[in-house]
Amino acid sequence: MAEAEPARSRRTAARAGDEGDERRRQPARRSAERSAPRRRQGAASAMRSAAEQLAQLLGRAPDSVSSLRPSEDGWEAQVEVVELERIPETTSVMASYKVTLDEEGELISFERTRRYSRGMTDRPT
């Protein structure tokens, strides 16, 4: 019987060691999950994200999203914003912003590319 006691202790010690190894392996799995590529956001969702995030930064509601296209790293959108409201509305000053989003829809950058009167139409160059 004295021999059976050490055998149990070894098994118990081996199991405890296995559990410790398992615990050490779990964080590696979690970090691998975090680094796994996430699913690209759809066009409609990217459009909403571009408009909402630009509005938060500028403090003005966007008038429209005039273009949206996928890029290597996410999305690029052109968002139209009323910068100065005037009466009549056709004389309001508008601005077009280029907005870059990552694959998850987070705003990476924006820049104003153009200012124009609302009533102005594009002319061929």
Tab-separated table of C-alpha atoms in Angstrom:
chain	number	residue	atom	x	y	z
A	1	MET	CA	0.000	0.000	0.000
A	2	ALA	CA	2.861	2.310	0.645
A	3	GLU	CA	3.821	1.983	-3.015
A	4	ALA	CA	0.357	3.015	-4.227
A	5	GLU	CA	0.566	6.338	-2.453
A	6	PRO	CA	3.525	7.698	-4.472
A	7	ALA	CA	1.907	6.539	-7.724
A	8	ARG	CA	-1.190	8.608	-6.991
A	9	SER	CA	0.921	11.585	-6.103
A	10	ARG	CA	2.724	11.352	-9.420
A	11	ARG	CA	-0.530	11.186	-11.329
A	12	THR	CA	-1.947	14.097	-9.412
A	13	ALA	CA	1.247	16.071	-9.981
A	14	ALA	CA	1.181	15.211	-13.691
A	15	ARG	CA	-2.431	16.352	-13.965
A	16	ALA	CA	-1.678	19.598	-12.169
A	17	GLY	CA	1.219	20.193	-14.543
A	18	ASP	CA	-1.009	19.478	-17.550
A	19	GLU	CA	-3.565	22.011	-16.342
A	20	GLY	CA	-0.827	24.606	-15.951
A	21	ASP	CA	0.368	23.889	-19.475
A	22	GLU	CA	-3.186	24.201	-20.739
A	23	ARG	CA	-3.564	27.575	-19.015
A	24	ARG	CA	-0.325	28.754	-20.589
A	25	ARG	CA	-1.571	27.728	-24.032
A	26	GLN	CA	-4.909	29.555	-23.801
A	27	PRO	CA	-3.538	33.112	-24.066
A	28	ALA	CA	-1.705	32.086	-27.228
A	29	ARG	CA	-4.992	30.968	-28.729
A	30	ARG	CA	-6.681	34.208	-27.764
A	31	SER	CA	-3.938	36.309	-29.300
A	32	ALA	CA	-4.149	34.222	-32.476
A	33	GLU	CA	-7.895	34.900	-32.600
A	34	ARG	CA	-7.274	38.640	-32.216
A	35	SER	CA	-4.788	38.671	-35.059
A	36	ALA	CA	-7.084	36.696	-37.383
A	37	PRO	CA	-8.403	38.860	-40.243
A	38	ARG	CA	-11.826	40.314	-39.608
A	39	ARG	CA	-14.594	40.327	-42.144
A	40	ARG	CA	-14.748	43.348	-44.447
A	41	GLN	CA	-17.645	45.699	-43.842
A	42	GLY	CA	-20.341	45.881	-46.533
A	43	ALA	CA	-20.921	48.908	-48.772
A	44	ALA	CA	-24.099	50.144	-47.072
A	45	SER	CA	-22.524	49.906	-43.643
A	46	ALA	CA	-19.341	51.629	-44.884
A	47	MET	CA	-21.451	54.461	-46.287
A	48	ARG	CA	-23.193	54.991	-42.951
A	49	SER	CA	-19.883	54.790	-41.069
A	50	ALA	CA	-18.251	57.402	-43.306
A	51	ALA	CA	-21.145	59.851	-42.880
A	52	GLU	CA	-21.560	59.330	-39.122
A	53	GLN	CA	-17.882	59.550	-38.219
A	54	LEU	CA	-17.269	62.611	-40.393
A	55	ALA	CA	-20.286	64.308	-38.773
A	56	GLN	CA	-18.790	63.679	-35.325
A	57	LEU	CA	-15.475	65.225	-36.349
A	58	LEU	CA	-16.879	68.252	-38.204
A	59	GLY	CA	-19.898	68.937	-36.017
A	60	ARG	CA	-22.061	69.179	-39.174
A	61	ALA	CA	-24.467	66.635	-40.600
A	62	PRO	CA	-23.487	65.297	-44.037
A	63	ASP	CA	-25.848	66.104	-46.886
A	64	SER	CA	-25.014	62.993	-48.935
A	65	VAL	CA	-22.419	60.389	-49.822
A	66	SER	CA	-21.667	60.990	-53.492
A	67	SER	CA	-19.308	58.071	-54.050
A	68	LEU	CA	-18.031	54.960	-52.330
A	69	ARG	CA	-15.442	52.516	-53.566
A	70	PRO	CA	-13.467	49.666	-52.045
A	71	SER	CA	-9.727	50.105	-51.602
A	72	GLU	CA	-6.962	47.701	-50.654
A	73	ASP	CA	-7.256	48.606	-46.981
A	74	GLY	CA	-10.983	49.319	-46.679
A	75	TRP	CA	-13.169	51.986	-48.298
A	76	GLU	CA	-12.924	55.489	-49.763
A	77	ALA	CA	-15.968	57.756	-49.828
A	78	GLN	CA	-16.792	61.271	-51.030
A	79	VAL	CA	-19.120	62.928	-48.533
A	80	GLU	CA	-20.927	66.210	-49.257
A	81	VAL	CA	-21.433	68.591	-46.322
A	82	VAL	CA	-23.197	71.966	-46.033
A	83	GLU	CA	-20.512	74.289	-44.668
A	84	LEU	CA	-22.481	77.534	-44.766
A	85	GLU	CA	-26.262	77.695	-45.030
A	86	ARG	CA	-27.672	80.592	-47.023
A	87	ILE	CA	-31.016	81.721	-48.353
A	88	PRO	CA	-31.872	80.738	-51.004
A	89	GLU	CA	-30.492	77.218	-50.481
A	90	THR	CA	-28.931	77.178	-53.938
A	91	THR	CA	-26.335	79.678	-52.665
A	92	SER	CA	-25.314	77.575	-49.639
A	93	VAL	CA	-21.615	76.686	-49.544
A	94	MET	CA	-20.976	72.956	-49.845
A	95	ALA	CA	-17.798	70.950	-49.335
A	96	SER	CA	-16.769	67.570	-50.626
A	97	TYR	CA	-14.650	65.436	-48.277
A	98	LYS	CA	-12.609	62.376	-49.162
A	99	VAL	CA	-13.034	59.921	-46.275
A	100	THR	CA	-10.861	56.815	-45.877
A	101	LEU	CA	-12.106	53.902	-43.758
A	102	ASP	CA	-10.332	50.706	-42.744
A	103	GLU	CA	-11.883	47.268	-43.382
A	104	GLU	CA	-13.857	47.447	-40.136
A	105	GLY	CA	-15.354	50.845	-40.984
A	106	GLU	CA	-13.214	52.992	-38.689
A	107	LEU	CA	-12.287	56.404	-40.085
A	108	ILE	CA	-8.570	56.601	-40.849
A	109	SER	CA	-8.412	60.004	-42.560
A	110	PHE	CA	-10.432	62.723	-44.234
A	111	GLU	CA	-9.664	65.793	-46.305
A	112	ARG	CA	-11.702	68.527	-47.919
A	113	THR	CA	-11.204	68.242	-51.649
A	114	ARG	CA	-13.588	70.889	-52.966
A	115	ARG	CA	-15.858	73.815	-51.991
A	116	TYR	CA	-18.714	74.959	-54.182
A	117	SER	CA	-22.167	76.566	-54.198
A	118	ARG	CA	-25.057	74.131	-53.877
A	119	GLY	CA	-26.623	75.377	-57.100
A	120	MET	CA	-23.419	74.905	-59.097
A	121	THR	CA	-23.369	72.042	-61.567
A	122	ASP	CA	-20.248	70.235	-62.733
A	123	ARG	CA	-19.037	71.301	-66.132
A	124	PRO	CA	-16.918	69.148	-68.424
A	125	THR	CA	-13.311	70.336	-68.536
